[in-house]
Amino acid sequence: RKEVEQDPGPFNVPEGATVAFNCTYSNSASQSFFWYRQDCRKEPKLLMSVYSSGNEDGRFTAQLNRASQYISLLIRDSKLSDSATYLCVVNWGDYKLSFGAGTTVTVRA
Amino acid sequence: GAGVSQSPRYKVAKRGQDVALRCDPISGHVSLFWYQQALGQGPEFLTYFQNEAQLDKSGLPSDRFFAERPEGSVSTLKIQRTQQEDSAVYLCASSLPGLGSDTQYFGPGTRLTVL
């Protein structure tokens, strides 16, 4: 079983729509959580960290549920430029990052 | 400022050839990581340096893979006797002291194709 599991999608949504997806992680001792964004043939870039209380960054909202061991990302008012693969990333408290395989989002005009 | 750079961006090797992939981290970043990303997958950890010390190489898939960072800045990932299953994007990332919560900044990667 992989340490971080994601629905690969793709999620195809029209501009302006809201899209949300989750990831689950296996290690209950996980300490830090992130969403990275990866455009096609580009490197991953940090989108946002995920905090226990939940956090927002503009149109993006991240939630963490430690009891059920899942993290969610919600994108409101989707833009064409939001089309990308979103990588769920977990850190167990050391230096390593464990990545999910990614959820692909395509926003259409 | 300049980000993480990697070279070459693309490498085609015949099976059995040796390859060397270079990473220039962000200036001042103590920690350096190598990841392997297969098609359709997330990056997988290969190895970790803190300055010139290789503190973790547990993710290297075989003894054909070797990484070094002799002066604590530039790093090289070497793959000997390449096999087709080595085809992947090799990503380098750097960060400040390397706590799990520190942001890792990724380079553009080297896309290795082994024929």
PDB file of C-alpha atoms in Angstrom:
ATOM      1  CA  ARG A   1       0.000   0.000   0.000  1.00  0.00           C
ATOM      2  CA  LYS A   2       1.384   3.389  -0.957  1.00  0.00           C
ATOM      3  CA  GLU A   3       2.019   5.869   1.847  1.00  0.00           C
ATOM      4  CA  VAL A   4       0.038   8.621   0.132  1.00  0.00           C
ATOM      5  CA  GLU A   5      -2.940   7.821  -2.078  1.00  0.00           C
ATOM      6  CA  GLN A   6      -4.760  10.201  -4.406  1.00  0.00           C
ATOM      7  CA  ASP A   7      -7.625   9.952  -6.863  1.00  0.00           C
ATOM      8  CA  PRO A   8      -5.803  10.433 -10.171  1.00  0.00           C
ATOM      9  CA  GLY A   9      -8.806  12.105 -11.814  1.00  0.00           C
ATOM     10  CA  PRO A  10      -8.938  13.699 -14.234  1.00  0.00           C
ATOM     11  CA  PHE A  11     -11.367  16.263 -12.929  1.00  0.00           C
ATOM     12  CA  ASN A  12     -12.716  18.182 -15.916  1.00  0.00           C
ATOM     13  CA  VAL A  13     -14.533  21.324 -14.813  1.00  0.00           C
ATOM     14  CA  PRO A  14     -15.791  24.496 -16.516  1.00  0.00           C
ATOM     15  CA  GLU A  15     -14.311  27.871 -15.693  1.00  0.00           C
ATOM     16  CA  GLY A  16     -15.832  29.298 -12.546  1.00  0.00           C
ATOM     17  CA  ALA A  17     -16.702  25.929 -11.060  1.00  0.00           C
ATOM     18  CA  THR A  18     -15.581  24.592  -7.710  1.00  0.00           C
ATOM     19  CA  VAL A  19     -13.534  21.426  -7.625  1.00  0.00           C
ATOM     20  CA  ALA A  20     -12.408  19.453  -4.578  1.00  0.00           C
ATOM     21  CA  PHE A  21     -10.390  16.326  -4.070  1.00  0.00           C
ATOM     22  CA  ASN A  22      -8.757  14.397  -1.264  1.00  0.00           C
ATOM     23  CA  CYS A  23      -5.722  12.383  -0.459  1.00  0.00           C
ATOM     24  CA  THR A  24      -5.202   9.804   2.265  1.00  0.00           C
ATOM     25  CA  TYR A  25      -2.008   8.947   4.091  1.00  0.00           C
ATOM     26  CA  SER A  26      -1.071   5.800   5.922  1.00  0.00           C
ATOM     27  CA  ASN A  27       1.278   6.956   8.671  1.00  0.00           C
ATOM     28  CA  SER A  28      -0.539   8.435  11.631  1.00  0.00           C
ATOM     29  CA  ALA A  29       2.741   9.935  12.848  1.00  0.00           C
ATOM     30  CA  SER A  30       2.866  12.278   9.859  1.00  0.00           C
ATOM     31  CA  GLN A  31       3.711  15.797  10.903  1.00  0.00           C
ATOM     32  CA  SER A  32       3.658  18.165   7.954  1.00  0.00           C
ATOM     33  CA  PHE A  33       1.363  18.282   4.959  1.00  0.00           C
ATOM     34  CA  PHE A  34       1.524  20.160   1.700  1.00  0.00           C
ATOM     35  CA  TRP A  35      -0.076  20.542  -1.681  1.00  0.00           C
ATOM     36  CA  TYR A  36       2.331  20.969  -4.589  1.00  0.00           C
ATOM     37  CA  ARG A  37       1.314  21.888  -8.100  1.00  0.00           C
ATOM     38  CA  GLN A  38       3.005  20.386 -11.156  1.00  0.00           C
ATOM     39  CA  ASP A  39       2.382  21.646 -14.658  1.00  0.00           C
ATOM     40  CA  CYS A  40       2.979  19.327 -17.586  1.00  0.00           C
ATOM     41  CA  ARG A  41       6.705  18.633 -18.009  1.00  0.00           C
ATOM     42  CA  LYS A  42       7.580  21.115 -15.266  1.00  0.00           C
ATOM     43  CA  GLU A  43       8.889  20.777 -11.747  1.00  0.00           C
ATOM     44  CA  PRO A  44       6.642  20.561  -8.667  1.00  0.00           C
ATOM     45  CA  LYS A  45       6.074  23.880  -6.905  1.00  0.00           C
ATOM     46  CA  LEU A  46       4.696  24.408  -3.436  1.00  0.00           C
ATOM     47  CA  LEU A  47       1.082  25.545  -3.604  1.00  0.00           C
ATOM     48  CA  MET A  48       0.376  25.670   0.115  1.00  0.00           C
ATOM     49  CA  SER A  49       1.089  24.050   3.423  1.00  0.00           C
ATOM     50  CA  VAL A  50      -1.826  22.405   5.207  1.00  0.00           C
ATOM     51  CA  TYR A  51      -2.459  23.204   8.846  1.00  0.00           C
ATOM     52  CA  SER A  52      -4.616  21.391  11.367  1.00  0.00           C
ATOM     53  CA  SER A  53      -7.025  24.277  11.605  1.00  0.00           C
ATOM     54  CA  GLY A  54      -7.450  24.439   7.847  1.00  0.00           C
ATOM     55  CA  ASN A  55      -6.186  27.329   5.778  1.00  0.00           C
ATOM     56  CA  GLU A  56      -7.058  29.432   2.776  1.00  0.00           C
ATOM     57  CA  ASP A  57      -4.925  31.088   0.172  1.00  0.00           C
ATOM     58  CA  GLY A  58      -7.097  33.085  -2.163  1.00  0.00           C
ATOM     59  CA  ARG A  59      -9.309  30.653  -4.070  1.00  0.00           C
ATOM     60  CA  PHE A  60      -7.613  27.620  -2.547  1.00  0.00           C
ATOM     61  CA  THR A  61      -8.685  26.003   0.718  1.00  0.00           C
ATOM     62  CA  ALA A  62      -6.863  23.104   2.355  1.00  0.00           C
ATOM     63  CA  GLN A  63      -8.178  20.959   5.176  1.00  0.00           C
ATOM     64  CA  LEU A  64      -6.526  18.307   7.314  1.00  0.00           C
ATOM     65  CA  ASN A  65      -8.399  15.552   9.120  1.00  0.00           C
ATOM     66  CA  ARG A  66      -5.925  13.755  11.360  1.00  0.00           C
ATOM     67  CA  ALA A  67      -8.465  11.325  12.775  1.00  0.00           C
ATOM     68  CA  SER A  68      -9.346  10.001   9.329  1.00  0.00           C
ATOM     69  CA  GLN A  69      -5.896  10.653   7.916  1.00  0.00           C
ATOM     70  CA  TYR A  70      -6.906  12.648   4.891  1.00  0.00           C
ATOM     71  CA  ILE A  71      -6.141  16.019   3.376  1.00  0.00           C
ATOM     72  CA  SER A  72      -8.352  17.922   1.007  1.00  0.00           C
ATOM     73  CA  LEU A  73      -7.931  20.737  -1.480  1.00  0.00           C
ATOM     74  CA  LEU A  74     -10.765  22.874  -2.763  1.00  0.00           C
ATOM     75  CA  ILE A  75     -10.447  25.307  -5.638  1.00  0.00           C
ATOM     76  CA  ARG A  76     -13.158  27.934  -6.002  1.00  0.00           C
ATOM     77  CA  ASP A  77     -13.944  29.943  -9.133  1.00  0.00           C
ATOM     78  CA  SER A  78     -11.637  27.784 -11.263  1.00  0.00           C
ATOM     79  CA  LYS A  79      -9.441  29.488 -13.850  1.00  0.00           C
ATOM     80  CA  LEU A  80      -7.954  28.014 -16.997  1.00  0.00           C
ATOM     81  CA  SER A  81      -4.561  28.519 -15.385  1.00  0.00           C
ATOM     82  CA  ASP A  82      -5.512  26.132 -12.571  1.00  0.00           C
ATOM     83  CA  SER A  83      -5.181  23.220 -14.996  1.00  0.00           C
ATOM     84  CA  ALA A  84      -2.352  21.133 -13.550  1.00  0.00           C
ATOM     85  CA  THR A  85      -1.559  18.045 -11.517  1.00  0.00           C
ATOM     86  CA  TYR A  86      -1.893  18.553  -7.785  1.00  0.00           C
ATOM     87  CA  LEU A  87       0.461  16.489  -5.645  1.00  0.00           C
ATOM     88  CA  CYS A  88      -0.381  15.634  -2.058  1.00  0.00           C
ATOM     89  CA  VAL A  89       2.787  15.590   0.034  1.00  0.00           C
ATOM     90  CA  VAL A  90       3.381  14.302   3.546  1.00  0.00           C
ATOM     91  CA  ASN A  91       6.381  14.559   5.820  1.00  0.00           C
ATOM     92  CA  TRP A  92       6.899  12.091   8.660  1.00  0.00           C
ATOM     93  CA  GLY A  93       8.943  14.510  10.742  1.00  0.00           C
ATOM     94  CA  ASP A  94      12.327  14.132   9.122  1.00  0.00           C
ATOM     95  CA  TYR A  95      13.605  15.606   5.879  1.00  0.00           C
ATOM     96  CA  LYS A  96      11.886  13.272   3.413  1.00  0.00           C
ATOM     97  CA  LEU A  97       8.793  14.196   1.492  1.00  0.00           C
ATOM     98  CA  SER A  98       6.403  11.451   0.411  1.00  0.00           C
ATOM     99  CA  PHE A  99       4.393  12.313  -2.674  1.00  0.00           C
ATOM    100  CA  GLY A 100       1.124  10.993  -3.952  1.00  0.00           C
ATOM    101  CA  ALA A 101       0.824  10.220  -7.647  1.00  0.00           C
ATOM    102  CA  GLY A 102      -1.163  13.389  -8.238  1.00  0.00           C
ATOM    103  CA  THR A 103      -4.675  14.463  -9.155  1.00  0.00           C
ATOM    104  CA  THR A 104      -5.108  15.966 -12.609  1.00  0.00           C
ATOM    105  CA  VAL A 105      -7.426  18.946 -12.958  1.00  0.00           C
ATOM    106  CA  THR A 106      -8.446  20.343 -16.328  1.00  0.00           C
ATOM    107  CA  VAL A 107     -10.408  23.574 -16.451  1.00  0.00           C
ATOM    108  CA  ARG A 108     -12.200  24.201 -19.743  1.00  0.00           C
ATOM    109  CA  ALA A 109     -13.447  27.465 -21.173  1.00  0.00           C
TER     110      ALA A 109
ATOM    111  CA  GLY B   1      17.271  35.132  -7.321  1.00  0.00           C
ATOM    112  CA  ALA B   2      18.350  32.077  -9.276  1.00  0.00           C
ATOM    113  CA  GLY B   3      16.491  28.868  -8.591  1.00  0.00           C
ATOM    114  CA  VAL B   4      17.713  25.289  -8.698  1.00  0.00           C
ATOM    115  CA  SER B   5      19.235  24.434 -12.046  1.00  0.00           C
ATOM    116  CA  GLN B   6      19.858  21.025 -13.556  1.00  0.00           C
ATOM    117  CA  SER B   7      21.738  19.833 -16.593  1.00  0.00           C
ATOM    118  CA  PRO B   8      21.312  18.353 -19.027  1.00  0.00           C
ATOM    119  CA  ARG B   9      17.573  18.880 -19.346  1.00  0.00           C
ATOM    120  CA  TYR B  10      17.275  15.840 -21.616  1.00  0.00           C
ATOM    121  CA  LYS B  11      19.517  12.821 -21.907  1.00  0.00           C
ATOM    122  CA  VAL B  12      19.178   9.847 -24.194  1.00  0.00           C
ATOM    123  CA  ALA B  13      21.416   6.905 -23.367  1.00  0.00           C
ATOM    124  CA  LYS B  14      21.868   3.497 -24.846  1.00  0.00           C
ATOM    125  CA  ARG B  15      21.366   0.651 -22.422  1.00  0.00           C
ATOM    126  CA  GLY B  16      24.620  -0.026 -20.635  1.00  0.00           C
ATOM    127  CA  GLN B  17      25.979   3.499 -20.875  1.00  0.00           C
ATOM    128  CA  ASP B  18      26.920   5.555 -17.827  1.00  0.00           C
ATOM    129  CA  VAL B  19      25.269   8.951 -17.298  1.00  0.00           C
ATOM    130  CA  ALA B  20      25.957  11.893 -14.987  1.00  0.00           C
ATOM    131  CA  LEU B  21      23.276  14.385 -14.008  1.00  0.00           C
ATOM    132  CA  ARG B  22      24.167  17.711 -12.447  1.00  0.00           C
ATOM    133  CA  CYS B  23      22.321  19.846  -9.925  1.00  0.00           C
ATOM    134  CA  ASP B  24      23.115  23.421  -8.869  1.00  0.00           C
ATOM    135  CA  PRO B  25      21.094  24.211  -5.743  1.00  0.00           C
ATOM    136  CA  ILE B  26      19.984  27.627  -4.574  1.00  0.00           C
ATOM    137  CA  SER B  27      22.962  29.456  -3.106  1.00  0.00           C
ATOM    138  CA  GLY B  28      23.140  29.001   0.656  1.00  0.00           C
ATOM    139  CA  HIS B  29      20.833  26.015   0.795  1.00  0.00           C
ATOM    140  CA  VAL B  30      22.316  23.418   3.074  1.00  0.00           C
ATOM    141  CA  SER B  31      20.090  20.527   2.114  1.00  0.00           C
ATOM    142  CA  LEU B  32      19.942  18.855  -1.266  1.00  0.00           C
ATOM    143  CA  PHE B  33      17.660  16.042  -2.383  1.00  0.00           C
ATOM    144  CA  TRP B  34      17.399  13.834  -5.443  1.00  0.00           C
ATOM    145  CA  TYR B  35      14.062  12.362  -6.510  1.00  0.00           C
ATOM    146  CA  GLN B  36      13.051  10.055  -9.354  1.00  0.00           C
ATOM    147  CA  GLN B  37       9.701  10.636 -11.056  1.00  0.00           C
ATOM    148  CA  ALA B  38       8.364   7.928 -13.337  1.00  0.00           C
ATOM    149  CA  LEU B  39       5.645   8.753 -15.845  1.00  0.00           C
ATOM    150  CA  GLY B  40       2.292   9.231 -14.146  1.00  0.00           C
ATOM    151  CA  GLN B  41       3.754   8.967 -10.658  1.00  0.00           C
ATOM    152  CA  GLY B  42       4.808  11.372  -7.956  1.00  0.00           C
ATOM    153  CA  PRO B  43       8.479  11.960  -7.204  1.00  0.00           C
ATOM    154  CA  GLU B  44      10.180   9.221  -5.177  1.00  0.00           C
ATOM    155  CA  PHE B  45      12.978  10.072  -2.753  1.00  0.00           C
ATOM    156  CA  LEU B  46      16.439   8.842  -3.744  1.00  0.00           C
ATOM    157  CA  THR B  47      19.007  10.500  -1.516  1.00  0.00           C
ATOM    158  CA  TYR B  48      19.699  13.439   0.806  1.00  0.00           C
ATOM    159  CA  PHE B  49      22.742  15.600   1.485  1.00  0.00           C
ATOM    160  CA  GLN B  50      23.358  18.047   4.248  1.00  0.00           C
ATOM    161  CA  ASN B  51      26.270  20.112   3.014  1.00  0.00           C
ATOM    162  CA  GLU B  52      28.749  17.563   1.653  1.00  0.00           C
ATOM    163  CA  ALA B  53      27.553  14.709   3.842  1.00  0.00           C
ATOM    164  CA  GLN B  54      25.242  12.145   2.286  1.00  0.00           C
ATOM    165  CA  LEU B  55      23.006  11.399   5.245  1.00  0.00           C
ATOM    166  CA  ASP B  56      20.501   9.136   3.555  1.00  0.00           C
ATOM    167  CA  LYS B  57      20.775   7.062   0.396  1.00  0.00           C
ATOM    168  CA  SER B  58      18.032   4.616   1.248  1.00  0.00           C
ATOM    169  CA  GLY B  59      16.011   5.459  -1.859  1.00  0.00           C
ATOM    170  CA  LEU B  60      18.708   4.643  -4.407  1.00  0.00           C
ATOM    171  CA  PRO B  61      17.266   1.697  -6.361  1.00  0.00           C
ATOM    172  CA  SER B  62      20.514  -0.197  -6.852  1.00  0.00           C
ATOM    173  CA  ASP B  63      24.258   0.050  -6.476  1.00  0.00           C
ATOM    174  CA  ARG B  64      24.388   1.369 -10.029  1.00  0.00           C
ATOM    175  CA  PHE B  65      23.203   4.702  -8.629  1.00  0.00           C
ATOM    176  CA  PHE B  66      25.718   6.962  -6.949  1.00  0.00           C
ATOM    177  CA  ALA B  67      25.442  10.578  -5.805  1.00  0.00           C
ATOM    178  CA  GLU B  68      28.005  13.032  -4.528  1.00  0.00           C
ATOM    179  CA  ARG B  69      28.256  16.632  -3.368  1.00  0.00           C
ATOM    180  CA  PRO B  70      31.954  17.019  -2.638  1.00  0.00           C
ATOM    181  CA  GLU B  71      32.059  20.731  -1.790  1.00  0.00           C
ATOM    182  CA  GLY B  72      28.601  21.059  -0.344  1.00  0.00           C
ATOM    183  CA  SER B  73      27.104  22.901  -3.293  1.00  0.00           C
ATOM    184  CA  VAL B  74      26.841  21.264  -6.738  1.00  0.00           C
ATOM    185  CA  SER B  75      25.730  17.641  -6.748  1.00  0.00           C
ATOM    186  CA  THR B  76      26.044  14.918  -9.330  1.00  0.00           C
ATOM    187  CA  LEU B  77      23.874  11.829  -9.659  1.00  0.00           C
ATOM    188  CA  LYS B  78      25.615   9.095 -11.597  1.00  0.00           C
ATOM    189  CA  ILE B  79      23.935   6.026 -13.018  1.00  0.00           C
ATOM    190  CA  GLN B  80      26.169   3.253 -14.238  1.00  0.00           C
ATOM    191  CA  ARG B  81      25.219   0.665 -16.851  1.00  0.00           C
ATOM    192  CA  THR B  82      21.830   2.260 -17.468  1.00  0.00           C
ATOM    193  CA  GLN B  83      18.793   0.028 -17.899  1.00  0.00           C
ATOM    194  CA  GLN B  84      15.455   0.780 -19.542  1.00  0.00           C
ATOM    195  CA  GLU B  85      13.755   0.919 -16.143  1.00  0.00           C
ATOM    196  CA  ASP B  86      15.994   3.884 -15.260  1.00  0.00           C
ATOM    197  CA  SER B  87      14.038   6.019 -17.742  1.00  0.00           C
ATOM    198  CA  ALA B  88      12.421   8.770 -15.677  1.00  0.00           C
ATOM    199  CA  VAL B  89      12.697  12.416 -14.749  1.00  0.00           C
ATOM    200  CA  TYR B  90      15.364  13.013 -12.114  1.00  0.00           C
ATOM    201  CA  LEU B  91      14.520  15.996  -9.930  1.00  0.00           C
ATOM    202  CA  CYS B  92      16.862  17.827  -7.624  1.00  0.00           C
ATOM    203  CA  ALA B  93      15.558  19.952  -4.771  1.00  0.00           C
ATOM    204  CA  SER B  94      17.225  22.149  -2.194  1.00  0.00           C
ATOM    205  CA  SER B  95      16.156  23.741   1.041  1.00  0.00           C
ATOM    206  CA  LEU B  96      17.443  25.566   4.060  1.00  0.00           C
ATOM    207  CA  PRO B  97      18.524  23.416   7.007  1.00  0.00           C
ATOM    208  CA  GLY B  98      16.260  20.624   5.984  1.00  0.00           C
ATOM    209  CA  LEU B  99      13.599  20.345   8.587  1.00  0.00           C
ATOM    210  CA  GLY B 100      10.568  18.539   7.287  1.00  0.00           C
ATOM    211  CA  SER B 101       8.602  21.717   7.348  1.00  0.00           C
ATOM    212  CA  ASP B 102      11.098  23.627   5.189  1.00  0.00           C
ATOM    213  CA  THR B 103      10.019  24.282   1.648  1.00  0.00           C
ATOM    214  CA  GLN B 104      11.915  22.244  -0.900  1.00  0.00           C
ATOM    215  CA  TYR B 105      12.563  24.070  -4.154  1.00  0.00           C
ATOM    216  CA  PHE B 106      12.758  21.847  -7.196  1.00  0.00           C
ATOM    217  CA  GLY B 107      14.825  22.177 -10.309  1.00  0.00           C
ATOM    218  CA  PRO B 108      13.340  21.586 -13.780  1.00  0.00           C
ATOM    219  CA  GLY B 109      14.598  18.000 -13.821  1.00  0.00           C
ATOM    220  CA  THR B 110      16.584  15.890 -16.230  1.00  0.00           C
ATOM    221  CA  ARG B 111      14.478  13.631 -18.445  1.00  0.00           C
ATOM    222  CA  LEU B 112      16.467  10.440 -18.975  1.00  0.00           C
ATOM    223  CA  THR B 113      15.476   8.045 -21.728  1.00  0.00           C
ATOM    224  CA  VAL B 114      17.318   4.748 -21.943  1.00  0.00           C
ATOM    225  CA  LEU B 115      16.969   2.953 -25.275  1.00  0.00           C
TER     226      LEU B 115
END
